[in-house]
Short mmCIF file of C-alpha atoms in Angstrom, two decimals:
data_model
loop_
_atom_site.label_atom_id
_atom_site.label_comp_id
_atom_site.label_asym_id
_atom_site.label_seq_id
_atom_site.Cartn_x
_atom_site.Cartn_y
_atom_site.Cartn_z
CA UNK C 24 -32.87 1.27 -222.58
CA UNK C 25 -29.23 0.41 -221.12
CA UNK C 26 -29.81 3.06 -218.48
CA UNK C 27 -33.01 1.44 -217.58
CA UNK C 28 -31.65 -1.64 -217.33
CA UNK C 29 -28.54 -0.39 -215.40
CA UNK C 30 -31.08 1.57 -212.72
CA UNK C 31 -33.06 -2.04 -212.23
CA UNK C 32 -29.86 -3.89 -211.78
CA UNK C 33 -28.59 -1.44 -209.11
CA UNK C 34 -31.52 -1.39 -207.38
CA UNK C 35 -31.83 -5.00 -207.03
CA UNK C 36 -28.52 -5.74 -206.04
CA UNK C 37 -28.46 -2.67 -203.59
CA UNK C 38 -31.73 -3.89 -201.85
CA UNK C 39 -30.13 -7.29 -201.70
CA UNK C 40 -26.93 -6.16 -199.93
CA UNK C 41 -29.03 -3.98 -197.59
CA UNK C 42 -30.87 -6.90 -196.76
CA UNK C 43 -28.15 -9.17 -196.05
CA UNK C 44 -26.43 -5.99 -194.08
CA UNK C 45 -29.83 -5.92 -192.05
CA UNK C 46 -29.13 -9.88 -191.38
CA UNK C 47 -25.80 -9.38 -189.83
CA UNK C 48 -26.57 -6.74 -187.72
CA UNK C 49 -29.83 -8.89 -186.50
CA UNK C 50 -27.86 -11.39 -185.58
CA UNK C 51 -25.64 -9.26 -183.39
CA UNK C 52 -28.44 -7.31 -181.93
CA UNK C 53 -31.24 -9.60 -181.06
CA UNK C 54 -31.43 -11.24 -177.99
CA UNK C 55 -31.88 -14.85 -178.30
CA UNK C 56 -31.83 -17.71 -180.85
CA UNK C 57 -35.42 -17.65 -181.78
CA UNK C 58 -35.55 -13.86 -182.78
CA UNK C 59 -32.39 -14.51 -184.69
CA UNK C 60 -33.79 -17.18 -186.55
CA UNK C 61 -36.17 -14.71 -187.72
CA UNK C 62 -33.49 -12.54 -188.92
CA UNK C 63 -31.27 -15.36 -190.51
CA UNK C 64 -34.31 -16.97 -192.08
CA UNK C 65 -36.48 -13.92 -193.71
CA UNK C 66 -33.95 -11.25 -194.54
CA UNK C 67 -31.07 -13.53 -195.58
CA UNK C 68 -33.40 -15.49 -198.15
CA UNK C 69 -34.79 -12.27 -199.65
CA UNK C 70 -31.18 -10.58 -199.76
CA UNK C 71 -29.52 -13.53 -201.62
CA UNK C 72 -32.86 -13.88 -203.91
CA UNK C 73 -32.73 -9.73 -204.81
CA UNK C 74 -28.59 -10.25 -205.77
CA UNK C 75 -29.63 -13.37 -207.60
CA UNK C 76 -32.27 -11.29 -209.85
CA UNK C 77 -29.49 -8.27 -210.09
CA UNK C 78 -27.06 -10.96 -211.51
CA UNK C 79 -29.83 -12.60 -214.01
CA UNK C 80 -30.95 -9.18 -215.42
CA UNK C 81 -27.40 -8.09 -215.79
CA UNK C 82 -26.58 -11.22 -217.94
CA UNK C 83 -30.11 -10.97 -219.71
CA UNK C 84 -30.52 -7.39 -220.79
CA UNK C 85 -26.54 -6.09 -220.90
CA UNK C 86 -24.84 -9.22 -221.84
CA UNK C 87 -27.76 -11.00 -223.77
CA UNK C 88 -27.32 -14.48 -222.13
CA UNK C 89 -30.01 -15.73 -220.64
CA UNK C 90 -29.23 -17.89 -217.60
CA UNK C 91 -32.08 -20.33 -216.37
CA UNK C 92 -29.62 -21.82 -213.79
CA UNK C 93 -30.14 -18.57 -211.88
CA UNK C 94 -33.68 -18.58 -211.95
CA UNK C 95 -33.44 -22.29 -210.51
CA UNK C 96 -31.10 -20.95 -207.70
CA UNK C 97 -33.82 -18.38 -206.74
CA UNK C 98 -36.39 -20.78 -206.79
CA UNK C 99 -34.57 -23.40 -204.39
CA UNK C 100 -33.48 -20.71 -201.87
CA UNK C 101 -37.21 -19.86 -201.96
CA UNK C 102 -38.16 -23.32 -200.56
CA UNK C 103 -35.41 -24.29 -198.48
CA UNK C 104 -34.93 -20.72 -196.69
CA UNK C 105 -38.06 -21.03 -194.56
CA UNK C 106 -37.30 -24.70 -193.62
CA UNK C 107 -33.83 -23.94 -192.32
CA UNK C 108 -35.27 -21.65 -190.03
CA UNK C 109 -37.77 -23.73 -188.66
CA UNK C 110 -35.61 -27.13 -188.12
CA UNK C 111 -33.15 -24.66 -186.28
CA UNK C 112 -35.60 -23.28 -183.88
CA UNK C 113 -37.57 -26.71 -183.40
CA UNK C 114 -34.09 -28.71 -182.64
CA UNK C 115 -32.80 -26.02 -180.29
CA UNK C 116 -36.18 -25.76 -178.59
CA UNK C 117 -36.55 -29.41 -178.13
CA UNK C 118 -32.57 -29.41 -177.09
CA UNK C 119 -33.62 -27.07 -174.48
CA UNK C 120 -32.50 -23.93 -175.36
CA UNK C 121 -34.15 -21.00 -172.97
CA UNK C 122 -36.13 -18.18 -174.72
CA UNK C 123 -35.42 -14.55 -174.02
CA UNK C 124 -36.73 -13.29 -170.44
CA UNK C 125 -38.68 -10.65 -172.41
CA UNK C 126 -41.09 -13.67 -173.94
CA UNK C 127 -44.30 -12.72 -173.05
CA UNK C 128 -46.25 -15.90 -173.86
CA UNK C 129 -45.29 -19.75 -174.19
CA UNK C 130 -47.64 -22.39 -175.47
CA UNK C 131 -45.02 -24.36 -176.68
CA UNK C 132 -43.58 -25.45 -173.32
CA UNK C 133 -46.20 -27.85 -172.32
CA UNK C 134 -46.44 -29.55 -175.78
CA UNK C 135 -43.02 -30.40 -175.68
CA UNK C 136 -42.75 -31.59 -172.01
CA UNK C 137 -45.74 -33.80 -173.05
CA UNK C 138 -44.23 -35.18 -176.31
CA UNK C 139 -40.61 -35.98 -174.40
CA UNK C 140 -42.49 -37.65 -171.61
CA UNK C 141 -44.67 -39.71 -173.93
CA UNK C 142 -41.42 -40.84 -176.05
CA UNK C 143 -39.10 -41.33 -172.83
CA UNK C 144 -36.72 -38.29 -173.66
CA UNK C 145 -35.75 -36.88 -170.55
CA UNK V 3 -57.64 -31.68 -212.14
CA UNK V 4 -54.81 -33.70 -214.11
CA UNK V 5 -57.59 -35.36 -216.25
CA UNK V 6 -59.21 -32.20 -217.28
CA UNK V 7 -55.60 -30.84 -218.44
CA UNK V 8 -54.72 -33.92 -220.08
CA UNK V 9 -57.94 -33.74 -222.02
CA UNK V 10 -57.07 -30.44 -223.07
CA UNK V 11 -53.83 -30.82 -224.61
CA UNK V 12 -55.51 -34.17 -226.42
CA UNK V 13 -57.78 -31.70 -227.76
CA UNK V 14 -55.32 -29.42 -228.75
CA UNK V 15 -53.88 -32.45 -230.83
CA UNK V 16 -56.74 -33.41 -232.34
CA UNK V 17 -57.03 -29.59 -233.57
CA UNK V 18 -53.59 -29.90 -234.95
CA UNK V 19 -54.57 -33.20 -236.87
CA UNK V 20 -57.89 -31.69 -238.11
CA UNK V 21 -56.26 -28.34 -239.44
CA UNK V 22 -53.07 -30.32 -240.59
CA UNK V 23 -50.89 -27.20 -238.86
CA UNK V 24 -48.20 -29.19 -236.97
CA UNK V 25 -46.59 -26.09 -235.31
CA UNK V 26 -46.52 -24.12 -231.94
CA UNK V 27 -49.12 -21.62 -233.37
CA UNK V 28 -51.57 -24.59 -234.28
CA UNK V 29 -51.08 -26.15 -230.80
CA UNK V 30 -51.83 -22.64 -228.93
CA UNK V 31 -54.85 -22.25 -230.99
CA UNK V 32 -56.26 -25.79 -230.46
CA UNK V 33 -55.39 -25.42 -226.58
CA UNK V 34 -57.64 -22.31 -226.17
CA UNK V 35 -60.47 -23.90 -228.40
CA UNK V 36 -60.31 -26.78 -226.07
CA UNK V 37 -60.41 -24.54 -222.92
CA UNK V 38 -63.72 -23.14 -224.39
CA UNK V 39 -64.89 -26.61 -224.90
CA UNK V 40 -63.91 -27.64 -221.54
CA UNK V 41 -65.68 -24.31 -220.07
CA UNK V 42 -68.87 -25.41 -222.39
CA UNK V 43 -69.23 -28.90 -220.93
CA UNK V 44 -68.09 -27.95 -217.06
CA UNK V 45 -71.27 -29.63 -215.80
CA UNK V 46 -70.22 -32.97 -217.04
CA UNK V 47 -67.06 -32.83 -214.63
CA UNK V 48 -67.01 -34.03 -211.09
CA UNK V 49 -64.63 -31.32 -209.77
CA UNK V 50 -64.19 -27.99 -210.57
CA UNK V 51 -62.82 -26.54 -213.99
CA UNK V 52 -58.69 -26.63 -213.78
CA UNK V 53 -58.56 -23.14 -214.94
CA UNK V 54 -60.11 -21.76 -211.57
CA UNK V 55 -57.30 -23.38 -209.62
CA UNK V 56 -54.48 -22.66 -212.16
CA UNK V 57 -55.83 -18.98 -211.18
CA UNK V 58 -55.93 -19.75 -207.33
CA UNK V 59 -52.26 -20.77 -207.61
CA UNK V 60 -51.33 -17.76 -209.41
CA UNK V 61 -53.06 -15.60 -206.80
CA UNK V 62 -51.17 -17.72 -203.77
CA UNK V 63 -47.93 -16.99 -205.81
CA UNK V 64 -48.40 -13.09 -205.71
CA UNK V 65 -49.49 -12.99 -202.30
CA UNK V 66 -46.54 -14.92 -201.23
CA UNK V 67 -44.17 -12.25 -202.62
CA UNK V 68 -45.93 -9.35 -201.23
CA UNK V 69 -45.91 -10.88 -197.83
CA UNK V 70 -42.52 -11.66 -197.91
CA UNK V 71 -41.31 -8.38 -198.99
CA UNK V 72 -43.50 -6.82 -195.91
CA UNK V 73 -42.04 -9.50 -193.85
CA UNK V 74 -38.56 -8.20 -194.41
CA UNK V 75 -39.73 -4.32 -193.89
CA UNK V 76 -40.92 -5.61 -190.56
CA UNK V 77 -37.75 -7.32 -189.68
CA UNK V 78 -35.63 -4.67 -190.71
CA UNK V 79 -37.69 -1.96 -188.23
CA UNK V 80 -37.17 -4.45 -185.48
CA UNK V 81 -33.51 -4.70 -185.92
CA UNK V 82 -32.94 -1.09 -186.68
CA UNK V 83 -35.00 0.23 -183.84
CA UNK V 84 -32.59 2.26 -181.16
CA UNK V 85 -34.35 0.21 -178.33
CA UNK V 86 -34.91 -3.42 -178.37
CA UNK V 87 -38.71 -3.41 -177.16
CA UNK V 88 -40.24 -5.96 -179.01
CA UNK V 89 -42.16 -8.67 -177.14
CA UNK V 90 -41.55 -12.28 -178.64
CA UNK V 91 -43.97 -14.90 -177.79
CA UNK V 92 -44.77 -18.70 -179.02
CA UNK V 93 -48.68 -19.13 -179.37
CA UNK V 94 -50.73 -21.78 -180.64
CA UNK V 95 -52.43 -21.57 -184.21
CA UNK V 96 -55.30 -24.00 -184.58
CA UNK V 97 -55.49 -25.07 -188.39
CA UNK V 98 -58.51 -26.53 -190.28
CA UNK V 99 -56.19 -27.97 -193.11
CA UNK V 100 -55.64 -31.57 -193.07
CA UNK V 101 -53.80 -32.77 -195.86
CA UNK V 102 -49.47 -32.74 -195.47
CA UNK V 103 -48.77 -30.58 -198.35
CA UNK V 104 -51.31 -28.18 -197.46
CA UNK V 105 -49.83 -27.80 -193.70
CA UNK V 106 -46.07 -27.67 -195.34
CA UNK V 107 -47.24 -24.74 -197.84
CA UNK V 108 -48.91 -23.19 -194.59
CA UNK V 109 -45.79 -23.54 -192.67
CA UNK V 110 -43.81 -21.86 -195.32
CA UNK V 111 -46.00 -19.10 -195.97
CA UNK V 112 -46.10 -18.37 -192.28
CA UNK V 113 -42.38 -18.56 -191.76
CA UNK V 114 -41.89 -15.97 -194.53
CA UNK V 115 -44.41 -13.88 -192.87
CA UNK V 116 -43.93 -10.53 -190.90
CA UNK V 117 -42.18 -11.60 -187.84
CA UNK V 118 -43.50 -15.31 -187.50
CA UNK V 119 -41.50 -18.79 -187.62
CA UNK V 120 -43.41 -22.23 -187.13
CA UNK V 121 -41.29 -23.87 -184.52
CA UNK V 122 -43.53 -27.10 -184.36
CA UNK V 123 -46.40 -29.17 -185.39
CA UNK V 124 -48.44 -31.17 -183.43
CA UNK V 125 -48.47 -34.78 -183.59
CA UNK V 126 -52.25 -34.76 -185.00
CA UNK V 127 -51.29 -32.09 -187.45
CA UNK V 128 -54.13 -29.90 -185.87
CA UNK V 129 -52.06 -27.25 -184.14
CA UNK V 130 -48.89 -25.33 -185.05
CA UNK V 131 -46.44 -23.65 -182.83
CA UNK V 132 -45.43 -20.30 -183.98
CA UNK V 133 -42.96 -17.70 -182.54
CA UNK V 134 -43.79 -14.16 -183.02
CA UNK V 135 -41.16 -11.73 -182.78
CA UNK V 136 -43.29 -8.86 -181.89
CA UNK V 137 -46.56 -9.98 -180.85
CA UNK V 138 -48.13 -7.27 -178.87
CA UNK V 139 -51.82 -8.54 -179.95
CA UNK V 140 -51.82 -12.78 -180.51
CA UNK V 141 -55.54 -12.93 -181.68
CA UNK V 142 -54.77 -10.34 -184.25
CA UNK V 143 -51.78 -12.40 -185.62
CA UNK V 144 -53.98 -15.36 -185.64
CA UNK V 145 -56.50 -13.78 -187.48
CA UNK V 146 -54.59 -12.23 -190.21
CA UNK V 147 -52.94 -15.35 -190.89
CA UNK V 148 -56.18 -17.27 -190.88
CA UNK V 149 -57.65 -14.58 -193.12
CA UNK V 150 -55.00 -14.35 -195.88
CA UNK V 151 -53.13 -17.58 -196.03
CA UNK V 152 -55.30 -20.45 -195.05
CA UNK V 153 -58.28 -18.84 -197.12
CA UNK V 154 -55.91 -18.75 -200.07
CA UNK V 155 -54.81 -22.51 -199.64
CA UNK V 156 -58.14 -23.60 -199.43
CA UNK V 157 -58.89 -21.91 -202.66
CA UNK V 158 -56.54 -24.23 -204.02
CA UNK V 159 -57.32 -27.77 -202.57
CA UNK V 160 -61.03 -27.28 -203.10
CA UNK V 161 -62.59 -29.44 -205.29
#
């Protein structure tokens, strides 16, 4: 039983660390802000969630202590992670950060242009 | 929906008083019997039975978890590929959802799915502007969002 629990804990923490490492590599390698926001908002969310699940299982199965605060933390990260990615991309687009030259298709340009004209922002 | 849940709780308490069994067990039995009564009496309610809606919420949660894991494997592949040959794109997505909470939920779901982040929502709440990290086929991406998430959210909000 302890072995099974340990395998589960090691699995979750290892997967979480792997995703966090991929986030860091993505932040270095990807060409522009918007693609980096992908790496930052998805992989980091799941990575931290996996590490927290591992910690929760360790304290529950090995130490016999049920910590509900970790579960709440998982829930809050789950809710706030994607919103952070959205707000970062949106505010940078409105502030005028240019997308990467390899971007094939851009519907957003006209919309933001129209919105700025309507609200009198140059 | 809230009315039906409240009614179910009242029936459970009624059962506890009838059987003079004031324990969690008695409450549970009363709740199940009350749910059966609600199923039998369902044609007197204006809206859908709440049990179906609770089931739709559970299905949506599992869809969310599945997509989250798939999204991360997709990002992992893009980041670790030796050559950066993805084709990012901003595209427009027309949505049929009207309520604000539905739109927020859909945006969160899209942001956590394979290679898409919602960048902007138009003022009239009709279009979502989505940035895709690798959109070789935009129509296919749009169709997959519409078939999976929008359908699941509509299933929850249907009355």
